[in-house]
Coordinates of C-alpha atoms in Angstrom, one line a residue:
Chain A
M11 CA 2.5 17.3 7.7
R12 CA -0.2 14.6 7.6
N13 CA -2.4 14.7 4.5
K14 CA -6.1 15.2 5.0
I15 CA -8.6 13.7 2.6
L16 CA -12.3 14.7 2.5
T17 CA -14.6 12.1 1.2
V18 CA -18.1 13.4 0.2
D19 CA -20.5 10.6 -0.6
D20 CA -24.1 10.0 0.5
S21 CA -23.3 6.3 0.8
K22 CA -21.7 5.3 4.0
T23 CA -20.6 2.1 2.3
V24 CA -18.5 4.2 -0.2
R25 CA -17.1 6.3 2.7
V26 CA -16.0 3.1 4.5
I27 CA -14.5 1.7 1.3
V28 CA -12.5 4.9 0.9
K29 CA -11.4 4.8 4.6
N30 CA -10.3 1.2 4.2
A31 CA -8.4 2.0 1.0
F32 CA -6.3 4.7 2.7
R33 CA -5.9 2.9 6.0
P34 CA -2.3 1.8 5.1
F35 CA -1.2 5.4 4.5
D36 CA -0.4 8.2 6.8
C37 CA -3.4 10.4 6.1
E38 CA -6.6 11.5 7.9
I39 CA -10.0 10.9 6.4
V40 CA -12.9 13.2 7.1
E41 CA -16.4 12.5 5.8
A42 CA -19.4 14.4 4.6
A43 CA -22.7 12.9 3.3
N44 CA -23.6 15.6 0.8
G45 CA -22.4 18.7 -1.0
V46 CA -23.6 21.1 1.7
E47 CA -21.7 19.2 4.5
G48 CA -18.8 18.8 2.1
L49 CA -18.4 22.5 1.5
A50 CA -18.7 23.3 5.2
L51 CA -16.0 20.7 6.1
A52 CA -13.8 21.8 3.2
G53 CA -13.8 25.3 4.6
K54 CA -13.2 24.1 8.2
E55 CA -10.6 21.3 7.5
L56 CA -8.9 22.6 4.4
P57 CA -8.2 19.1 3.1
N58 CA -5.3 18.3 0.8
L59 CA -7.7 16.3 -1.5
I60 CA -11.4 15.9 -1.9
L61 CA -13.0 12.7 -3.2
L62 CA -16.4 13.7 -4.5
D63 CA -19.4 11.6 -5.4
V64 CA -21.6 13.0 -8.2
T65 CA -25.1 11.7 -7.3
M66 CA -26.1 12.9 -3.9
P67 CA -29.2 14.4 -2.2
V68 CA -29.3 17.9 -0.9
M69 CA -26.5 19.2 -3.0
D70 CA -24.9 17.0 -5.7
G71 CA -21.2 16.7 -6.5
V72 CA -21.3 19.0 -9.6
E73 CA -22.9 21.8 -7.6
M74 CA -20.5 21.4 -4.8
L75 CA -17.6 21.4 -7.2
T76 CA -18.9 24.6 -8.9
K77 CA -19.2 26.3 -5.5
L78 CA -15.8 25.1 -4.4
K79 CA -14.2 26.5 -7.5
S80 CA -15.8 29.9 -7.0
D81 CA -14.4 30.2 -3.5
A82 CA -11.0 31.9 -3.4
Q83 CA -10.0 30.0 -0.3
L84 CA -11.0 26.5 -1.5
K85 CA -10.6 26.6 -5.2
G86 CA -7.0 25.3 -5.0
I87 CA -8.0 22.0 -3.3
P88 CA -7.7 19.2 -5.8
V89 CA -10.8 17.2 -6.5
L90 CA -11.0 13.6 -7.5
M91 CA -14.5 12.7 -8.7
L92 CA -16.0 9.3 -7.9
T93 CA -18.7 8.7 -10.4
A94 CA -21.0 6.0 -11.8
E95 CA -21.2 8.2 -14.9
G96 CA -18.4 7.0 -17.2
G97 CA -19.6 8.6 -20.4
R98 CA -17.4 10.9 -22.4
D99 CA -19.7 13.9 -22.3
H100 CA -20.0 13.6 -18.6
V101 CA -16.3 13.4 -18.1
I102 CA -15.7 16.4 -20.3
K103 CA -18.3 18.4 -18.4
I104 CA -16.8 17.7 -14.9
A105 CA -13.2 18.3 -16.3
K106 CA -14.3 21.7 -17.5
I107 CA -15.4 22.7 -13.9
G108 CA -12.0 21.7 -12.7
V109 CA -11.5 18.1 -11.4
R110 CA -8.0 16.7 -11.3
D111 CA -9.1 13.2 -12.1
Y112 CA -12.0 10.9 -11.8
V113 CA -12.7 7.3 -10.8
V114 CA -15.6 5.4 -12.4
K115 CA -17.6 3.1 -10.1
P116 CA -17.3 0.2 -9.6
F117 CA -13.6 0.8 -8.7
K118 CA -10.8 -1.1 -7.2
E119 CA -9.3 0.4 -4.1
E120 CA -5.8 0.2 -5.7
V121 CA -7.0 2.4 -8.5
L122 CA -8.4 5.0 -6.2
V123 CA -5.2 5.0 -4.1
E124 CA -3.1 5.2 -7.3
K125 CA -4.9 8.2 -8.6
A126 CA -4.9 9.9 -5.3
G127 CA -1.2 9.2 -5.0
R128 CA -0.6 11.1 -8.2
I129 CA -2.2 14.2 -6.6
I130 CA -0.9 14.1 -3.0
E131 CA 2.0 12.3 -1.4
L132 CA 0.8 9.1 0.3
K133 CA 3.3 7.8 2.7
P134 CA 2.9 4.2 4.0
L135 CA 1.9 4.2 7.6
S136 CA 4.2 2.7 10.2
D137 CA 2.5 0.6 12.8
G138 CA 1.9 2.9 15.8
V139 CA 5.2 4.0 17.3
V140 CA 7.9 3.9 14.7
K141 CA 9.9 0.7 15.3
I142 CA 13.4 0.8 14.0
K143 CA 13.9 -2.3 11.9
S144 CA 17.1 -4.1 12.8
I145 CA 19.4 -6.3 10.8
S146 CA 17.9 -9.4 12.5
D147 CA 14.4 -8.6 11.2
P148 CA 13.0 -10.4 8.1
A149 CA 12.9 -8.4 4.9
V150 CA 12.1 -9.2 1.2
I151 CA 14.5 -8.3 -1.5
L152 CA 13.3 -8.5 -5.1
V153 CA 16.1 -9.1 -7.7
V154 CA 15.1 -8.4 -11.3
D155 CA 17.7 -9.9 -13.6
D156 CA 17.4 -12.1 -16.7
K157 CA 20.6 -14.0 -15.6
P158 CA 19.5 -16.7 -13.1
A159 CA 23.1 -17.1 -11.9
I160 CA 23.1 -13.6 -10.5
I161 CA 19.9 -14.2 -8.7
E162 CA 21.3 -17.4 -7.3
Q163 CA 24.5 -15.6 -6.2
I164 CA 22.5 -13.0 -4.2
K165 CA 20.3 -15.7 -2.7
N166 CA 23.3 -17.7 -1.5
G167 CA 25.1 -14.5 -0.4
F168 CA 22.3 -13.6 2.0
K169 CA 21.6 -17.1 3.4
H170 CA 23.1 -16.1 6.7
T171 CA 20.6 -13.2 7.0
P172 CA 16.9 -13.3 7.8
W173 CA 16.2 -11.7 4.4
T174 CA 14.2 -13.5 1.6
V175 CA 15.4 -13.0 -1.9
H176 CA 12.9 -13.3 -4.7
G177 CA 14.2 -13.4 -8.3
V178 CA 12.3 -12.5 -11.5
A179 CA 13.5 -12.2 -15.1
T180 CA 11.4 -9.4 -16.5
S181 CA 10.0 -6.0 -15.5
E182 CA 6.4 -7.3 -16.0
E183 CA 7.0 -10.0 -13.4
A184 CA 8.6 -7.4 -11.1
M185 CA 5.5 -5.2 -11.3
D186 CA 3.2 -8.2 -10.7
C187 CA 5.3 -9.0 -7.6
C188 CA 5.2 -5.4 -6.4
T189 CA 1.5 -5.1 -6.8
L190 CA 0.9 -8.3 -4.9
S191 CA 3.2 -7.6 -2.1
P192 CA 5.7 -4.8 -2.3
P193 CA 9.3 -5.8 -1.3
D194 CA 11.5 -3.9 1.1
L195 CA 14.2 -3.3 -1.5
I196 CA 14.5 -3.9 -5.3
I197 CA 17.7 -4.6 -7.2
I198 CA 17.4 -4.2 -11.0
S199 CA 19.9 -5.3 -13.6
L200 CA 20.6 -2.3 -15.8
S201 CA 21.4 -4.6 -18.6
L202 CA 17.8 -5.8 -19.1
P203 CA 16.9 -5.4 -22.8
D204 CA 15.3 -2.2 -24.2
E205 CA 16.3 -0.1 -21.2
A206 CA 13.6 -2.0 -19.3
A207 CA 15.4 -1.2 -16.0
F208 CA 14.7 2.5 -16.4
S209 CA 11.1 2.1 -17.5
L210 CA 10.6 -0.2 -14.5
H211 CA 12.2 2.3 -12.2
R212 CA 9.8 5.0 -13.5
A213 CA 6.8 2.7 -13.0
L214 CA 7.9 1.8 -9.4
R215 CA 8.3 5.5 -8.6
S216 CA 4.9 6.4 -9.9
S217 CA 3.2 3.6 -7.9
V218 CA 2.0 4.5 -4.4
K219 CA 3.1 1.1 -3.2
T220 CA 6.7 1.3 -4.2
K221 CA 7.2 5.1 -4.3
F222 CA 9.6 5.0 -1.3
T223 CA 11.1 1.5 -1.8
P224 CA 14.8 1.7 -2.3
V225 CA 15.9 0.6 -5.8
F226 CA 19.4 -0.5 -6.6
G227 CA 20.9 -0.8 -10.1
L228 CA 23.2 -3.7 -10.9
V229 CA 25.7 -3.6 -13.8
V230 CA 29.2 -4.6 -14.8
K231 CA 31.9 -2.1 -13.7
T232 CA 32.7 -1.0 -17.3
E233 CA 29.2 0.1 -18.1
M234 CA 29.8 3.7 -17.0
A235 CA 27.0 5.2 -19.1
A236 CA 24.4 3.0 -17.5
Q237 CA 25.7 3.7 -14.1
Q238 CA 25.6 7.5 -14.7
Q239 CA 22.1 7.3 -16.1
A240 CA 20.9 5.3 -13.1
Q241 CA 22.3 7.8 -10.7
M242 CA 20.7 10.6 -12.6
V243 CA 17.2 9.1 -12.6
G244 CA 17.3 8.4 -8.9
F245 CA 18.4 4.8 -8.3
A246 CA 19.5 4.7 -4.6
T247 CA 22.8 3.2 -5.6
V248 CA 24.5 1.1 -8.3
I249 CA 26.1 -2.2 -7.4
T250 CA 28.8 -3.3 -9.8
K251 CA 29.6 -6.9 -10.8
P252 CA 31.3 -9.0 -9.7
I253 CA 29.2 -8.4 -6.6
D254 CA 30.9 -7.8 -3.3
M255 CA 28.3 -9.3 -1.0
V256 CA 29.6 -7.7 2.2
D257 CA 29.4 -4.3 0.5
L258 CA 25.9 -5.1 -0.9
E259 CA 24.7 -6.2 2.5
G260 CA 26.0 -2.9 4.1
R261 CA 24.3 -0.8 1.4
I262 CA 21.0 -2.6 1.8
A263 CA 21.1 -2.1 5.5
K264 CA 21.8 1.6 5.0
A265 CA 19.1 2.0 2.3
M266 CA 16.6 0.3 4.5
N267 CA 17.7 2.3 7.5
L268 CA 18.2 -0.9 9.5
D269 CA 19.7 -0.8 12.9
T270 CA 22.9 -2.9 12.5
S271 CA 24.4 -2.0 15.8
Q272 CA 23.9 -5.5 17.2
R273 CA 26.6 -6.6 14.8
Y274 CA 29.2 -4.5 16.7
F275 CA 27.8 -3.9 20.2
S276 CA 26.5 -6.2 22.9
F277 CA 25.8 -5.8 26.6
D278 CA 25.9 -8.0 29.6
D279 CA 25.1 -6.9 33.1
S280 CA 28.5 -5.4 33.8
L281 CA 30.1 -4.7 30.4
L282 CA 29.6 -3.2 27.0
M283 CA 31.4 -5.0 24.2
M284 CA 32.3 -3.3 21.0
K285 CA 33.6 -5.6 18.3
L286 CA 35.0 -4.7 14.9
P287 CA 34.9 -7.3 12.1
D288 CA 37.9 -8.3 10.0
N289 CA 36.7 -6.5 6.9
C290 CA 36.4 -2.9 8.1
T291 CA 35.1 -1.3 4.9
N292 CA 34.2 2.4 4.9
I293 CA 30.5 1.5 5.2
V294 CA 31.3 -0.5 8.4
L295 CA 33.4 2.3 9.8
A296 CA 30.7 4.8 9.1
E297 CA 28.0 2.6 10.7
V298 CA 30.1 2.0 13.9
T299 CA 31.0 5.6 14.2
N300 CA 27.3 6.6 14.1
Y301 CA 26.5 4.0 16.8
V302 CA 29.4 4.7 19.2
K303 CA 27.9 7.7 21.1
P304 CA 24.3 6.3 21.4
R305 CA 25.3 2.8 22.4
F306 CA 27.9 4.0 25.0
S307 CA 25.4 6.5 26.4
E308 CA 22.8 3.7 26.5
A309 CA 25.3 1.6 28.6
V310 CA 25.8 4.4 31.0
D311 CA 22.0 4.8 31.4
A312 CA 21.9 1.1 32.2
G313 CA 24.5 1.5 34.9
I314 CA 27.4 0.1 32.9
N315 CA 30.6 2.1 33.0
K316 CA 33.0 -0.5 31.6
A317 CA 33.7 -1.5 28.0
V318 CA 35.8 -3.8 26.0
I319 CA 36.8 -2.9 22.5
D320 CA 37.6 -6.1 20.7
L321 CA 39.9 -5.6 17.7
R322 CA 41.3 -9.1 17.6
A323 CA 39.7 -9.9 14.2
L324 CA 41.4 -7.0 12.5
K325 CA 44.2 -7.9 10.1
G326 CA 45.8 -4.5 10.2
L327 CA 45.4 -0.9 11.0
H328 CA 44.5 2.0 8.7
I329 CA 43.6 5.6 9.2
G330 CA 39.8 5.0 9.1
I331 CA 40.1 2.5 12.0
I332 CA 42.4 4.8 13.9
K333 CA 39.8 7.7 13.6
L334 CA 37.0 5.5 14.8
L335 CA 39.0 4.3 17.8
V336 CA 40.1 7.8 18.7
H337 CA 36.5 8.9 18.5
T338 CA 35.4 6.0 20.7
M339 CA 38.1 6.7 23.3
L340 CA 37.0 10.3 23.5
V341 CA 33.3 9.3 24.0
C342 CA 34.5 6.9 26.7
R343 CA 36.4 9.7 28.4
D344 CA 33.4 12.1 28.2
L345 CA 31.0 9.5 29.6
G346 CA 33.4 8.3 32.3
I347 CA 33.6 4.8 30.9
N348 CA 36.7 2.6 31.6
Y349 CA 37.7 0.5 28.7
A350 CA 40.2 -2.1 27.7
L351 CA 41.4 -3.0 24.2
L352 CA 41.7 -6.5 22.9
G353 CA 44.0 -7.0 20.0
N354 CA 46.6 -9.2 18.3
V355 CA 50.3 -9.1 17.6
Q356 CA 49.9 -7.7 14.1
L357 CA 47.7 -4.8 15.4
A358 CA 50.1 -4.1 18.3
N359 CA 53.0 -3.9 15.7
D360 CA 51.0 -1.6 13.4
C361 CA 50.1 0.7 16.3
R362 CA 53.8 1.4 17.0
G363 CA 54.0 3.1 13.6
F364 CA 51.6 5.9 14.3
E365 CA 52.1 8.8 16.7
D366 CA 48.5 8.6 17.9
T367 CA 48.5 4.9 18.5
K368 CA 52.0 4.1 19.7
N369 CA 51.0 4.0 23.3
W370 CA 47.9 1.8 22.9
Q371 CA 48.0 -1.3 25.1
F372 CA 46.3 -4.5 23.9
L373 CA 45.2 -7.5 25.9
D374 CA 44.7 -10.9 24.2
S375 CA 41.6 -12.3 26.0
L376 CA 38.3 -11.2 27.3
E377 CA 39.1 -12.7 30.7
K378 CA 42.2 -10.5 31.0
A379 CA 40.2 -7.5 29.9
R380 CA 37.6 -8.2 32.6
I381 CA 40.3 -8.5 35.2
N382 CA 41.9 -5.4 33.9
L383 CA 38.6 -3.5 34.4
G384 CA 38.2 -4.9 37.9
L385 CA 35.4 -7.3 36.9
G386 CA 36.9 -10.7 37.8
Q387 CA 39.3 -12.5 40.1
K388 CA 42.8 -12.8 38.8
P389 CA 43.5 -16.5 38.1
A390 CA 46.5 -17.8 39.9
A391 CA 48.4 -18.4 36.6
A392 CA 47.6 -14.9 35.3
E393 CA 48.7 -13.4 38.6
A394 CA 52.0 -15.3 38.6
E395 CA 52.5 -14.3 35.0
A396 CA 51.8 -10.7 35.9
Q397 CA 54.3 -10.8 38.8
A398 CA 56.9 -12.4 36.6
Chain B
M18 CA -25.8 13.4 -11.3
Q19 CA -28.3 15.4 -13.2
T20 CA -27.0 14.6 -16.7
A21 CA -28.7 16.6 -19.3
V22 CA -30.2 14.5 -22.0
P23 CA -29.0 15.6 -25.4
S24 CA -31.8 17.1 -27.4
G25 CA -32.1 17.2 -31.1
L26 CA -30.5 13.7 -31.6
P27 CA -32.4 11.1 -33.6
D28 CA -34.4 8.6 -31.5
P29 CA -32.3 5.4 -31.0
A30 CA -33.6 2.1 -32.2
P31 CA -36.2 0.5 -29.9
L32 CA -34.8 -1.3 -26.9
T33 CA -34.8 -5.0 -27.4
E34 CA -33.8 -8.0 -25.4
A35 CA -30.7 -8.3 -27.6
I36 CA -29.6 -4.8 -26.5
I37 CA -30.5 -5.1 -22.9
Q38 CA -29.3 -8.6 -21.9
P39 CA -25.5 -8.4 -22.7
R40 CA -25.2 -5.0 -21.2
L41 CA -27.0 -6.1 -18.0
I42 CA -24.8 -9.2 -17.7
R43 CA -21.7 -7.1 -18.2
A44 CA -22.9 -4.7 -15.5
L45 CA -23.5 -7.4 -12.9
K46 CA -20.3 -9.2 -13.7
D47 CA -18.2 -5.9 -13.4
V48 CA -19.7 -5.0 -10.1
F49 CA -19.5 -8.5 -8.6
R50 CA -15.9 -9.0 -9.8
I51 CA -14.5 -5.6 -8.8
M52 CA -16.4 -4.8 -5.6
L53 CA -17.5 -8.1 -4.2
R54 CA -14.9 -10.5 -5.7
R55 CA -17.6 -13.0 -6.4
P56 CA -18.4 -14.9 -9.6
I57 CA -21.8 -14.4 -11.2
E58 CA -23.4 -16.0 -14.2
I59 CA -26.8 -15.7 -15.8
C60 CA -28.9 -18.8 -15.5
G61 CA -32.3 -19.8 -16.9
D62 CA -34.4 -18.0 -19.4
T63 CA -35.3 -14.4 -19.4
H64 CA -38.9 -13.9 -18.2
Q65 CA -40.9 -11.2 -19.9
G66 CA -44.3 -9.7 -19.3
L67 CA -46.4 -8.8 -16.4
D68 CA -46.4 -12.3 -15.0
A69 CA -42.7 -12.7 -15.4
V70 CA -41.6 -13.1 -11.8
P71 CA -40.4 -16.7 -11.3
A72 CA -41.8 -18.6 -8.4
A73 CA -40.5 -17.3 -5.1
E74 CA -38.0 -19.6 -3.4
E75 CA -39.1 -21.4 -0.3
A76 CA -36.9 -21.0 2.7
P77 CA -36.1 -24.3 4.6
D78 CA -38.6 -23.4 7.3
G79 CA -41.3 -23.0 4.7
I80 CA -41.6 -19.3 4.9
T81 CA -41.1 -17.5 1.6
R82 CA -37.6 -16.2 1.4
M83 CA -36.9 -12.5 2.2
Y84 CA -34.9 -10.4 -0.2
V85 CA -33.2 -7.0 0.1
L86 CA -34.3 -5.1 -2.9
G87 CA -32.2 -2.2 -4.4
R88 CA -34.1 0.1 -6.8
V89 CA -32.6 2.7 -9.1
G90 CA -34.6 4.7 -11.6
F91 CA -33.7 5.9 -15.1
S92 CA -35.1 9.0 -16.7
G93 CA -34.3 10.4 -20.1
R94 CA -34.4 8.6 -23.4
M95 CA -34.9 5.5 -21.4
N96 CA -37.4 5.6 -18.5
G97 CA -37.9 2.9 -15.9
E98 CA -36.3 1.2 -13.0
L99 CA -33.7 -1.5 -12.3
H100 CA -34.4 -3.8 -9.3
L101 CA -31.8 -6.0 -7.8
Y102 CA -33.0 -8.7 -5.5
L103 CA -30.4 -10.2 -3.1
P104 CA -31.4 -12.8 -0.5
E105 CA -31.0 -11.3 2.9
D106 CA -28.1 -13.5 4.1
F107 CA -26.3 -13.0 0.9
A108 CA -26.8 -9.2 1.1
A109 CA -25.3 -9.3 4.6
A110 CA -22.3 -11.3 3.3
C111 CA -21.8 -8.9 0.4
T112 CA -21.9 -6.0 2.9
R113 CA -19.2 -7.6 5.0
Q114 CA -17.1 -8.1 1.9
L115 CA -17.5 -4.5 0.8
L116 CA -16.8 -3.0 4.2
R117 CA -14.2 -5.7 5.3
A118 CA -16.4 -6.0 8.3
S119 CA -17.0 -8.8 10.7
D120 CA -20.2 -10.9 11.1
S121 CA -20.9 -9.2 14.4
Y122 CA -20.7 -5.7 12.8
T123 CA -23.4 -6.4 10.2
K124 CA -25.5 -8.0 12.9
R125 CA -25.1 -5.0 15.2
T126 CA -25.8 -2.4 12.5
A127 CA -28.2 -4.8 10.8
D128 CA -30.7 -3.0 8.5
T129 CA -29.1 0.3 7.8
T130 CA -25.6 -1.0 6.9
V131 CA -26.9 -3.7 4.7
S132 CA -29.5 -1.4 3.0
D133 CA -26.8 1.2 2.3
A134 CA -24.5 -1.4 0.8
V135 CA -27.2 -2.9 -1.4
G136 CA -28.2 0.6 -2.5
E137 CA -24.7 1.3 -3.5
I138 CA -24.3 -2.1 -5.3
T139 CA -27.6 -1.4 -7.2
N140 CA -26.4 2.1 -8.0
M141 CA -23.2 0.7 -9.5
V142 CA -25.0 -1.9 -11.5
A143 CA -27.4 0.7 -12.9
G144 CA -24.5 3.0 -13.6
V145 CA -22.5 0.5 -15.7
F146 CA -25.7 -0.6 -17.5
K147 CA -26.7 3.1 -18.2
N148 CA -23.2 3.9 -19.5
A149 CA -23.3 1.0 -21.8
L150 CA -26.8 2.0 -23.1
A151 CA -25.7 5.6 -23.5
A152 CA -23.3 4.5 -26.2
S153 CA -26.3 3.2 -28.1
G154 CA -28.1 6.5 -27.8
Y155 CA -30.1 5.8 -24.6
T156 CA -28.8 8.7 -22.6
C157 CA -30.6 9.1 -19.3
R158 CA -29.9 10.0 -15.7
L159 CA -30.1 7.9 -12.6
T160 CA -32.2 8.5 -9.5
L161 CA -30.9 8.0 -6.0
P162 CA -31.1 4.3 -4.9
K163 CA -33.9 3.1 -2.7
V164 CA -33.8 -0.1 -0.7
L165 CA -36.6 -2.2 0.9
R166 CA -37.0 -5.7 2.1
C167 CA -39.6 -7.9 0.4
R168 CA -40.6 -11.2 -1.0
V169 CA -40.0 -11.5 -4.7
S170 CA -43.7 -11.7 -5.6
M171 CA -44.6 -8.5 -3.8
L172 CA -44.1 -5.8 -6.5
E173 CA -46.5 -5.5 -9.4
P174 CA -45.5 -3.2 -12.3
A175 CA -47.8 -0.6 -13.8
V176 CA -49.7 -1.5 -17.0
G177 CA -47.9 -0.4 -20.1
T178 CA -44.5 -1.2 -18.6
S179 CA -42.2 -3.8 -20.2
R180 CA -40.8 -6.1 -17.6
Y181 CA -37.6 -8.2 -18.0
V182 CA -36.6 -10.6 -15.2
Y183 CA -33.2 -12.2 -15.3
Q184 CA -31.9 -14.9 -12.9
F185 CA -28.3 -15.0 -11.9
D186 CA -26.3 -17.4 -9.9
S187 CA -23.4 -16.5 -7.6
S188 CA -21.8 -19.6 -6.1
G189 CA -25.2 -21.3 -5.7
V190 CA -27.1 -18.2 -4.6
R191 CA -30.0 -17.0 -6.8
I192 CA -30.1 -13.3 -7.6
L193 CA -32.8 -11.6 -9.5
V194 CA -32.6 -8.6 -11.7
E195 CA -35.8 -7.0 -12.8
L196 CA -35.9 -4.2 -15.4
L197 CA -39.1 -2.2 -15.8
L198 CA -39.1 0.0 -18.8
K199 CA -41.9 2.4 -19.5
A200 CA -43.3 2.6 -23.0

């Protein structure tokens, strides 16, 4: 549910500053200009957090806080005091009445958001209707590793993507980067000195800006203890060195919840194409399996009832691929889609070895597949070949 | 905030220029850096006494320049008022900065928006200054800010009041801070 924050301040300026500070987050701001209005709104709106000024006309912040804490219905609402009074005695006094924290004016918006984020969960706001990011959208990946060669390898490995890779050597530099402009994903070497990877992970999780940013660990295969520790503390995944860039790309896409379907599916006005890559890892198979039903349904909705399943890049068959293809064929049958399989000699030979696949027929070109599906004229040569 | 002034504590040493000036500079710098993201430096000498107000600036058209004046009072072990004079156009620019608002917004909402923002800026300056003085024994409470528009030479302090006037410069704009302390 969307968080509601009540800001009580006699200064409209401060209320606008508060609104601006929380604008990037999914929360609603309600305003009151003094303690009386604040109490009334607190009872009506039951906010998740109250930001309370101290010096106000009509009823000041301390009086409102005292009344709030004596109201059974409202006393549980956490209060963050905004005060120009930074003295120790004053802070002790308001702490005794029951504030969760306080911010001394003048204050930076980031400090206010940070402190509020420790009390309520602040989720970054998506722009209007949630747009699913796709694999072709730009993204920023921050790599924290004191070995420049690793950063370089990741940069080079993602040159074909629209992603930008920034590399830094220390956790301090990483925090600076994240404060300035939070990346979409962070990869941290678990081998940084003094367990810096884990303290950085803690800092990232406690910062509102990076609380939900996926964080990957990076370590050599043999460092089992570090891998286990990373899994335990909540790293999204651990990548082992030497880095398999295809695997890393798949994991990043999954962690960032990117729509990767355009890698495997394409449409034209009469045909849906599904194409499997040569390296069908488990991640790839899982991705394609998830997309099959929605993409084929989308095709039917667009008036397309013919599909070509292109397997020519495959170097062989295994049970994972067979399961995916059987699933795809069932979806086609259920949706009334006619399909043709494109394959190669190796694949055709492999298929003969399995009960489920021994009857599968492959064509070797898209042109033949289109003709097979009734979408093109048979060329004379092909017709002659067919007759022969 | 109605902060109680501790009783039974020994009187602090008399307020002097040496105590006031660095704390006031700190207060201005903190508020300008954090809230307005503008540099500010003290310039010129401190003016003291009843005739301390420096000559009012002349606007290009020959009319004495208008300022937006923020006032916050102190009462407790230190009694008096802090006055912050911001030139009108500069006050509007600061308001836009604080609110992340457009030029047209401050023109549309003119007086009330700028007044509220200057009141809050003055309140923050007074708050930082007060907190710094509290550490030296000058505990006091602040009044709600008041804002008016005036020419610098308009206000005259009451007899028996110590008056300190400081000039500051923020990227070429002259800002005045006046401190009136009752004996």
